[in-house]
Tab-separated table of C-alpha atoms (C1' of nucleotides) in Angstrom:
chain	number	residue	atom	x	y	z
A	22	MET	CA	-71.944	-143.773	-100.618
A	23	THR	CA	-70.644	-144.744	-97.266
A	24	ARG	CA	-73.677	-145.931	-95.553
A	25	GLU	CA	-73.708	-146.271	-91.850
A	26	HIS	CA	-76.693	-146.862	-89.777
A	27	PRO	CA	-77.006	-144.922	-86.543
A	28	SER	CA	-74.767	-147.800	-85.564
A	29	ASN	CA	-76.211	-149.295	-82.431
A	30	PRO	CA	-74.143	-148.077	-79.534
A	31	VAL	CA	-74.654	-151.525	-78.048
A	32	VAL	CA	-77.016	-151.064	-75.194
A	33	LEU	CA	-77.706	-154.745	-74.773
A	34	ASP	CA	-75.748	-156.876	-72.425
A	35	ALA	CA	-74.500	-160.313	-73.335
A	36	THR	CA	-77.491	-162.131	-71.905
A	37	ALA	CA	-79.926	-159.983	-73.765
A	38	ARG	CA	-78.068	-160.498	-77.007
A	39	GLN	CA	-78.143	-164.188	-76.513
A	40	VAL	CA	-81.861	-164.209	-75.900
A	41	LEU	CA	-82.317	-162.232	-79.059
A	42	GLN	CA	-80.055	-164.530	-80.983
A	43	VAL	CA	-81.919	-167.629	-79.959
A	44	PHE	CA	-85.157	-165.880	-80.627
A	45	SER	CA	-84.102	-164.746	-84.036
A	46	GLU	CA	-83.315	-168.283	-85.048
A	47	LYS	CA	-86.634	-169.467	-83.778
A	48	SER	CA	-88.573	-166.685	-85.335
A	49	THR	CA	-87.442	-167.761	-88.743
A	50	ALA	CA	-89.226	-171.022	-88.176
A	51	LEU	CA	-92.203	-169.380	-86.522
A	52	PHE	CA	-92.827	-167.199	-89.494
A	53	ALA	CA	-92.164	-169.908	-91.984
A	54	PRO	CA	-91.399	-167.232	-94.526
A	55	GLU	CA	-90.495	-169.553	-97.340
A	56	ALA	CA	-93.312	-172.002	-96.918
A	57	PRO	CA	-95.178	-171.995	-100.225
A	58	VAL	CA	-98.365	-171.312	-98.371
A	59	PRO	CA	-97.263	-169.554	-95.198
A	60	ASP	CA	-99.445	-171.101	-92.550
A	61	MET	CA	-100.810	-167.819	-91.283
A	62	ASP	CA	-103.734	-169.364	-89.482
A	63	ASN	CA	-101.616	-171.711	-87.495
A	64	CYS	CA	-98.651	-169.499	-86.807
A	65	PRO	CA	-98.129	-169.003	-83.082
A	66	VAL	CA	-96.699	-165.558	-83.633
A	67	ARG	CA	-99.689	-164.367	-85.565
A	68	ASP	CA	-101.962	-166.108	-83.177
A	69	VAL	CA	-100.639	-164.539	-80.040
A	70	LEU	CA	-100.414	-161.230	-81.813
A	71	ALA	CA	-104.089	-161.394	-82.577
A	72	ARG	CA	-104.712	-161.581	-78.857
A	73	VAL	CA	-101.981	-159.396	-77.462
A	74	GLY	CA	-102.359	-157.104	-80.413
A	75	ASP	CA	-105.877	-156.401	-79.329
A	76	LYS	CA	-105.826	-153.031	-77.684
A	77	TRP	CA	-108.082	-154.179	-74.873
A	78	SER	CA	-107.098	-157.763	-74.147
A	79	LEU	CA	-103.836	-156.870	-72.477
A	80	LEU	CA	-105.438	-154.132	-70.483
A	81	ILE	CA	-108.058	-156.575	-69.248
A	82	LEU	CA	-105.487	-159.208	-68.418
A	83	VAL	CA	-103.447	-156.723	-66.451
A	84	THR	CA	-106.498	-155.496	-64.601
A	85	LEU	CA	-107.502	-159.022	-63.717
A	86	SER	CA	-103.996	-159.703	-62.477
A	87	GLN	CA	-104.796	-157.536	-59.497
A	88	LYS	CA	-107.916	-159.426	-58.546
A	89	PRO	CA	-110.989	-160.972	-60.149
A	90	HIS	CA	-113.454	-158.376	-61.363
A	91	ARG	CA	-117.113	-158.285	-62.239
A	92	PHE	CA	-118.212	-157.031	-65.593
A	93	SER	CA	-119.014	-153.492	-64.654
A	94	ALA	CA	-116.103	-153.179	-62.254
A	95	LEU	CA	-113.877	-154.194	-65.113
A	96	GLN	CA	-115.376	-151.577	-67.329
A	97	ARG	CA	-114.943	-148.870	-64.726
A	98	GLN	CA	-111.363	-149.911	-64.096
A	99	VAL	CA	-110.242	-150.022	-67.705
A	100	GLY	CA	-111.936	-146.723	-68.169
A	101	ASP	CA	-112.629	-146.012	-71.786
A	102	ILE	CA	-113.697	-149.356	-73.123
A	103	SER	CA	-117.197	-149.747	-74.476
A	104	LYS	CA	-119.462	-152.509	-73.239
A	105	ARG	CA	-119.456	-154.037	-76.648
A	106	MET	CA	-115.689	-154.349	-76.841
A	107	LEU	CA	-115.427	-155.479	-73.256
A	108	THR	CA	-117.894	-158.280	-73.913
A	109	GLN	CA	-116.147	-159.212	-77.102
A	110	SER	CA	-112.656	-159.190	-75.636
A	111	LEU	CA	-113.724	-161.185	-72.612
A	112	ARG	CA	-115.322	-163.805	-74.834
A	113	MET	CA	-112.122	-164.262	-76.775
A	114	LEU	CA	-109.986	-164.405	-73.667
A	115	GLU	CA	-112.365	-166.961	-72.253
A	116	ARG	CA	-112.310	-168.963	-75.434
A	117	ASP	CA	-108.533	-168.984	-75.390
A	118	GLY	CA	-108.599	-170.217	-71.826
A	119	LEU	CA	-106.865	-167.184	-70.370
A	120	VAL	CA	-109.835	-165.971	-68.397
A	121	SER	CA	-112.624	-167.773	-66.585
A	122	ARG	CA	-116.194	-166.583	-66.381
A	123	GLN	CA	-118.392	-167.487	-63.463
A	124	VAL	CA	-122.025	-166.521	-63.115
A	125	PHE	CA	-123.593	-166.096	-59.700
A	126	PRO	CA	-127.365	-166.444	-59.750
A	127	THR	CA	-127.877	-163.486	-57.467
A	128	LYS	CA	-130.903	-161.257	-57.844
A	129	PRO	CA	-129.260	-159.013	-60.368
A	130	PRO	CA	-127.043	-161.770	-61.693
A	131	SER	CA	-123.405	-161.017	-61.216
A	132	VAL	CA	-120.561	-162.371	-63.271
A	133	GLU	CA	-117.020	-162.684	-62.126
A	134	TYR	CA	-114.055	-162.814	-64.419
A	135	ALA	CA	-110.732	-164.143	-63.236
A	136	LEU	CA	-107.428	-165.216	-64.689
A	137	THR	CA	-106.909	-168.914	-65.260
A	138	ALA	CA	-103.543	-170.512	-64.656
A	139	LEU	CA	-102.831	-170.070	-68.322
A	140	GLY	CA	-103.766	-166.411	-68.109
A	141	GLU	CA	-101.452	-165.907	-65.173
A	142	ALA	CA	-98.657	-167.609	-67.015
A	143	ALA	CA	-99.224	-165.303	-69.938
A	144	LEU	CA	-98.806	-162.340	-67.684
A	145	VAL	CA	-95.237	-163.231	-66.868
A	146	PRO	CA	-93.843	-162.281	-70.284
A	147	VAL	CA	-96.401	-159.514	-70.547
A	148	ALA	CA	-95.142	-158.098	-67.276
A	149	ALA	CA	-91.608	-158.128	-68.635
A	150	LEU	CA	-92.789	-156.269	-71.680
A	151	LEU	CA	-94.632	-153.609	-69.748
A	152	ASP	CA	-91.719	-153.340	-67.407
A	153	TRP	CA	-89.461	-152.578	-70.322
A	154	ALA	CA	-92.071	-150.164	-71.605
A	155	ALA	CA	-92.046	-148.219	-68.391
A	156	GLY	CA	-88.280	-147.934	-68.560
A	157	ALA	CA	-88.098	-147.030	-72.229
A	158	HIS	CA	-90.902	-144.547	-72.103
A	159	ASP	CA	-88.598	-141.598	-71.669
A	160	ASP	CA	-86.403	-142.653	-74.578
A	161	ILE	CA	-89.438	-143.077	-76.766
A	162	ARG	CA	-90.852	-139.715	-75.920
A	163	ALA	CA	-87.473	-138.131	-76.537
A	164	ALA	CA	-87.304	-139.823	-79.935
A	165	ARG	CA	-90.746	-138.499	-80.742
A	166	ARG	CA	-89.843	-134.964	-79.887
A	167	ARG	CA	-86.761	-135.248	-82.073
A	168	TYR	CA	-88.747	-136.665	-84.965
A	169	ASP	CA	-91.535	-134.144	-84.713
A	170	ALA	CA	-89.067	-131.303	-84.447
A	171	GLU	CA	-87.235	-131.997	-87.657
A	172	ALA	CA	-90.305	-132.845	-89.671
A	173	GLY	CA	-93.420	-131.205	-88.367
B	12	MET	CA	-125.190	-174.877	-59.786
B	13	THR	CA	-121.907	-175.518	-58.131
B	14	ARG	CA	-119.524	-173.940	-60.481
B	15	GLU	CA	-115.940	-173.644	-59.646
B	16	HIS	CA	-113.330	-171.669	-61.307
B	17	PRO	CA	-110.883	-173.893	-63.136
B	18	SER	CA	-109.068	-173.179	-59.910
B	19	ASN	CA	-105.547	-172.531	-60.971
B	20	PRO	CA	-103.600	-175.741	-60.600
B	21	VAL	CA	-100.605	-173.528	-59.930
B	22	VAL	CA	-98.470	-173.801	-62.973
B	23	LEU	CA	-96.221	-170.929	-62.055
B	24	ASP	CA	-93.023	-171.431	-60.184
B	25	ALA	CA	-91.941	-169.210	-57.334
B	26	THR	CA	-89.868	-166.896	-59.494
B	27	ALA	CA	-92.684	-166.330	-61.920
B	28	ARG	CA	-95.079	-165.557	-59.104
B	29	GLN	CA	-92.703	-163.057	-57.702
B	30	VAL	CA	-92.317	-161.317	-61.018
B	31	LEU	CA	-96.080	-161.157	-61.261
B	32	GLN	CA	-96.387	-159.876	-57.753
B	33	VAL	CA	-93.951	-157.048	-58.296
B	34	PHE	CA	-95.581	-156.293	-61.586
B	35	SER	CA	-99.024	-156.226	-60.111
B	36	GLU	CA	-97.990	-153.647	-57.594
B	37	LYS	CA	-96.403	-151.551	-60.269
B	38	SER	CA	-99.303	-151.877	-62.620
B	39	THR	CA	-101.571	-150.207	-60.152
B	40	ALA	CA	-99.413	-147.147	-60.407
B	41	LEU	CA	-99.024	-147.457	-64.139
B	42	PHE	CA	-102.711	-147.426	-64.687
B	43	ALA	CA	-103.361	-144.741	-62.166
B	44	PRO	CA	-106.939	-145.949	-61.894
B	45	GLU	CA	-108.063	-143.543	-59.243
B	46	ALA	CA	-106.478	-140.434	-60.640
B	47	PRO	CA	-109.323	-137.993	-61.208
B	48	VAL	CA	-108.209	-137.615	-64.772
B	49	PRO	CA	-106.407	-140.839	-65.547
B	50	ASP	CA	-103.434	-139.709	-67.533
B	51	MET	CA	-104.184	-141.895	-70.510
B	52	ASP	CA	-101.969	-139.997	-72.888
B	53	ASN	CA	-98.949	-140.268	-70.703
B	54	CYS	CA	-99.441	-143.774	-69.419
B	55	PRO	CA	-96.536	-146.017	-70.390
B	56	VAL	CA	-98.803	-149.043	-70.491
B	57	ARG	CA	-101.216	-147.471	-72.901
B	58	ASP	CA	-98.374	-146.028	-74.832
B	59	VAL	CA	-96.517	-149.228	-75.408
B	60	LEU	CA	-99.767	-150.986	-76.062
B	61	ALA	CA	-100.522	-148.580	-78.840
B	62	ARG	CA	-97.337	-149.704	-80.508
B	63	VAL	CA	-97.147	-153.347	-79.573
B	64	GLY	CA	-100.870	-153.594	-79.891
B	65	ASP	CA	-100.538	-152.674	-83.496
B	66	LYS	CA	-100.919	-155.855	-85.444
B	67	TRP	CA	-98.081	-154.982	-87.787
B	68	SER	CA	-95.499	-153.229	-85.639
B	69	LEU	CA	-94.418	-156.351	-83.839
B	70	LEU	CA	-94.283	-158.341	-87.034
B	71	ILE	CA	-92.068	-155.692	-88.579
B	72	LEU	CA	-89.823	-155.534	-85.541
B	73	VAL	CA	-89.402	-159.271	-85.538
B	74	THR	CA	-88.647	-159.326	-89.237
B	75	LEU	CA	-86.058	-156.607	-88.858
B	76	SER	CA	-84.485	-158.535	-86.024
B	77	GLN	CA	-83.154	-160.952	-88.604
B	78	LYS	CA	-81.506	-158.319	-90.732
B	79	PRO	CA	-82.198	-154.854	-92.142
B	80	HIS	CA	-84.743	-154.892	-94.906
B	81	ARG	CA	-85.717	-152.609	-97.732
B	82	PHE	CA	-89.270	-151.481	-98.089
B	83	SER	CA	-90.427	-154.033	-100.601
B	84	ALA	CA	-88.429	-156.849	-99.071
B	85	LEU	CA	-90.167	-156.078	-95.826
B	86	GLN	CA	-93.523	-156.233	-97.497
B	87	ARG	CA	-92.760	-159.546	-99.140
B	88	GLN	CA	-91.478	-160.977	-95.893
B	89	VAL	CA	-94.386	-159.943	-93.712
B	90	GLY	CA	-96.657	-161.255	-96.375
B	91	ASP	CA	-100.101	-159.830	-96.109
B	92	ILE	CA	-99.492	-156.258	-95.154
B	93	SER	CA	-100.564	-153.524	-97.536
B	94	LYS	CA	-98.165	-150.816	-98.614
B	95	ARG	CA	-100.304	-148.319	-96.848
B	96	MET	CA	-100.076	-149.998	-93.465
B	97	LEU	CA	-96.424	-150.825	-93.931
B	98	THR	CA	-95.608	-147.188	-94.581
B	99	GLN	CA	-97.696	-146.077	-91.680
B	100	SER	CA	-96.295	-148.590	-89.222
B	101	LEU	CA	-92.729	-147.856	-90.246
B	102	ARG	CA	-93.282	-144.141	-89.752
B	103	MET	CA	-94.505	-144.695	-86.230
B	104	LEU	CA	-91.690	-147.066	-85.380
B	105	GLU	CA	-89.239	-144.560	-86.765
B	106	ARG	CA	-90.856	-141.765	-84.821
B	107	ASP	CA	-90.613	-143.793	-81.645
B	108	GLY	CA	-86.947	-144.395	-82.334
B	109	LEU	CA	-87.253	-148.151	-82.653
B	110	VAL	CA	-86.382	-148.294	-86.319
B	111	SER	CA	-84.026	-146.277	-88.501
B	112	ARG	CA	-84.688	-145.295	-92.073
B	113	GLN	CA	-81.882	-144.671	-94.508
B	114	VAL	CA	-82.320	-143.602	-98.104
B	115	PHE	CA	-79.785	-144.519	-100.767
B	116	PRO	CA	-79.839	-142.278	-103.826
B	117	THR	CA	-79.563	-145.174	-106.223
B	118	LYS	CA	-81.243	-145.081	-109.613
B	119	PRO	CA	-84.537	-146.303	-108.308
B	120	PRO	CA	-83.989	-144.952	-104.811
B	121	SER	CA	-83.798	-147.669	-102.227
B	122	VAL	CA	-84.598	-147.333	-98.577
B	123	GLU	CA	-83.284	-149.515	-95.840
B	124	TYR	CA	-84.965	-150.025	-92.521
B	125	ALA	CA	-83.081	-151.382	-89.548
B	126	LEU	CA	-83.556	-151.742	-85.828
B	127	THR	CA	-82.028	-149.098	-83.631
B	128	ALA	CA	-80.472	-149.994	-80.316
B	129	LEU	CA	-83.770	-149.114	-78.694
B	130	GLY	CA	-85.598	-151.358	-81.123
B	131	GLU	CA	-83.284	-154.240	-80.332
B	132	ALA	CA	-83.775	-153.690	-76.653
B	133	ALA	CA	-87.526	-153.796	-77.170
B	134	LEU	CA	-87.194	-157.151	-78.823
B	135	VAL	CA	-85.852	-158.761	-75.693
B	136	PRO	CA	-89.172	-158.718	-73.833
B	137	VAL	CA	-91.010	-159.257	-77.084
B	138	ALA	CA	-88.960	-162.360	-77.687
B	139	ALA	CA	-89.917	-163.654	-74.275
B	140	LEU	CA	-93.549	-163.047	-75.087
B	141	LEU	CA	-93.430	-164.836	-78.409
B	142	ASP	CA	-91.452	-167.599	-76.824
B	143	TRP	CA	-94.229	-168.103	-74.318
B	144	ALA	CA	-96.716	-167.892	-77.140
B	145	ALA	CA	-95.048	-170.712	-78.988
B	146	GLY	CA	-95.170	-172.868	-75.886
B	147	ALA	CA	-98.729	-172.028	-74.940
B	148	HIS	CA	-100.095	-172.377	-78.412
B	149	ASP	CA	-101.181	-175.951	-77.882
B	150	ASP	CA	-102.967	-175.116	-74.642
B	151	ILE	CA	-104.739	-172.232	-76.293
B	152	ARG	CA	-105.905	-174.290	-79.208
B	153	ALA	CA	-107.109	-176.967	-76.836
B	154	ALA	CA	-109.042	-174.356	-74.866
B	155	ARG	CA	-110.618	-173.135	-78.054
B	156	ARG	CA	-111.733	-176.558	-79.101
B	157	ARG	CA	-113.265	-177.061	-75.683
B	158	TYR	CA	-115.047	-173.727	-75.793
B	159	ASP	CA	-116.339	-174.164	-79.301
B	160	ALA	CA	-117.501	-177.682	-78.544
B	161	GLU	CA	-119.727	-176.787	-75.640
B	162	ALA	CA	-121.148	-173.658	-77.227
B	163	GLY	CA	-121.047	-173.802	-80.992
C	18	DG	C1'	-89.929	-145.250	-129.355
C	19	DG	C1'	-92.596	-148.979	-127.130
C	20	DG	C1'	-93.055	-152.498	-123.472
C	21	DG	C1'	-91.439	-154.530	-119.496
C	22	DT	C1'	-89.039	-154.351	-114.880
C	23	DA	C1'	-88.186	-152.230	-110.360
C	24	DT	C1'	-87.950	-148.599	-106.764
C	25	DG	C1'	-90.779	-146.281	-102.477
C	26	DG	C1'	-94.494	-144.349	-101.756
C	27	DT	C1'	-99.291	-141.626	-101.989
C	28	DC	C1'	-104.282	-141.538	-103.047
C	29	DT	C1'	-108.938	-143.088	-103.359
C	30	DC	C1'	-112.740	-145.828	-102.348
C	31	DA	C1'	-115.071	-149.612	-100.300
C	32	DA	C1'	-115.197	-152.801	-96.521
C	33	DA	C1'	-114.308	-153.943	-91.859
C	34	DT	C1'	-114.040	-152.580	-87.288
C	35	DG	C1'	-114.822	-149.706	-83.234
C	36	DT	C1'	-117.673	-146.383	-80.380
C	37	DA	C1'	-121.603	-144.356	-77.961
C	38	DG	C1'	-125.541	-145.035	-76.182
C	39	DA	C1'	-130.464	-146.659	-76.100
C	40	DC	C1'	-132.693	-150.648	-74.582
C	41	DC	C1'	-133.906	-155.093	-71.993
C	42	DG	C1'	-135.775	-158.201	-68.125
C	43	DA	C1'	-135.409	-159.333	-63.449
C	44	DC	C1'	-134.899	-157.681	-59.161
C	45	DT	C1'	-134.156	-154.181	-55.002
C	46	DG	C1'	-135.090	-150.282	-52.111
C	47	DC	C1'	-138.087	-146.408	-51.201
D	25	DG	C1'	-144.955	-146.749	-58.973
D	26	DC	C1'	-140.262	-144.807	-59.769
D	27	DA	C1'	-135.562	-145.181	-59.980
D	28	DG	C1'	-131.405	-147.728	-59.950
D	29	DT	C1'	-128.230	-152.116	-60.574
D	30	DC	C1'	-126.671	-155.905	-63.234
D	31	DG	C1'	-124.778	-158.036	-67.612
D	32	DG	C1'	-125.346	-157.746	-71.682
D	33	DT	C1'	-127.364	-156.972	-76.887
D	34	DC	C1'	-128.578	-153.988	-80.753
D	35	DT	C1'	-128.371	-150.086	-83.757
D	36	DA	C1'	-126.543	-146.092	-85.923
D	37	DC	C1'	-122.625	-143.652	-86.791
D	38	DA	C1'	-117.309	-142.722	-87.033
D	39	DT	C1'	-112.881	-144.291	-87.599
D	40	DT	C1'	-109.501	-147.540	-89.400
D	41	DT	C1'	-107.990	-150.787	-92.660
D	42	DG	C1'	-107.246	-153.048	-97.045
D	43	DA	C1'	-106.848	-153.497	-102.242
D	44	DG	C1'	-105.182	-151.605	-105.723
D	45	DA	C1'	-104.505	-147.743	-109.118
D	46	DC	C1'	-101.143	-144.319	-109.908
D	47	DC	C1'	-96.529	-141.607	-110.051
D	48	DA	C1'	-91.680	-140.290	-111.531
D	49	DT	C1'	-87.474	-142.211	-112.499
D	50	DA	C1'	-84.396	-145.184	-114.752
D	51	DC	C1'	-82.848	-149.420	-116.420
D	52	DC	C1'	-83.162	-153.372	-120.224
D	53	DC	C1'	-84.460	-155.246	-124.749
D	54	DC	C1'	-85.696	-154.757	-129.476
DNA sequence: GGGGTATGGTCTCAAATGTAGACCGACTGC
DNA sequence: GCAGTCGGTCTACATTTGAGACCATACCCC
């Protein structure tokens, strides 16, 4: 049974491979897979995933990267987020120190949300990710068509 | 009530700011916020978020970055994922061409999952993100303590 | 033949999570 | 007074997730 994987045609350049290599070594530690009681609650990977892995958080962060927004402007901009989730996501982002919340005691009180320094810093790797996403989008859609074609 | 935003003490270096700047310009287009019918289904940002934003997908990708895994090995490694979600996530990753699935007709059939070239490429920005996460983890936890302290 | 192991899943049901939208109090403009 | 804005909260309903039973196959041991 000669088994060959689709055998990576090596798309990555040397730098990329090195990044991955270093990362792979680190990730072993980050996951702590052999710890008797894997410290799930304190694992940075899990932790950031809980934030980034939230459908809305990233979208909010990206929106705020353009300029500070008020609550309802934010909702309009993101588009299909419900007030409930927007409130909830903003609270978590604020709690994590990625977003700041400032209330102006105007007649109908207005609230402005903005990125903190930490939030801006977070956007750097996020930007890289989305940048890759934009580039890989065609490949992904092609893969989907292929997959769907041979197994509808 | 003089409240001031935590007024970004400028943590980002010039390069980072530039990346963000370029990204911010792009993101406007990516979101297509003013399109009459924002093309949600075709938006690369949304699209990648649907995958990356899946709690398990990233964890699986990272695990596979170490070496190919079989189904049950993958489950053991990730830890607290149910078979159901593991199956589901793997199917999507396979469909998107990030992961390959190979069946060996052994006595109890075994199935091996591995990263494709596209999957490896995806890990480069992901690695950067998790790398940042590891570094920022302390700041985030500090922010949380602060937040929880002043509003329990 | 029984009992145990292991394989990669699928299926079902309950619990958790997300969504839509009504509602709120304070205020503005008409 | 009537309607609208603002930043939410609350409730009822829909979708998603998780835990675990179950399956067919085949090995091992006795």
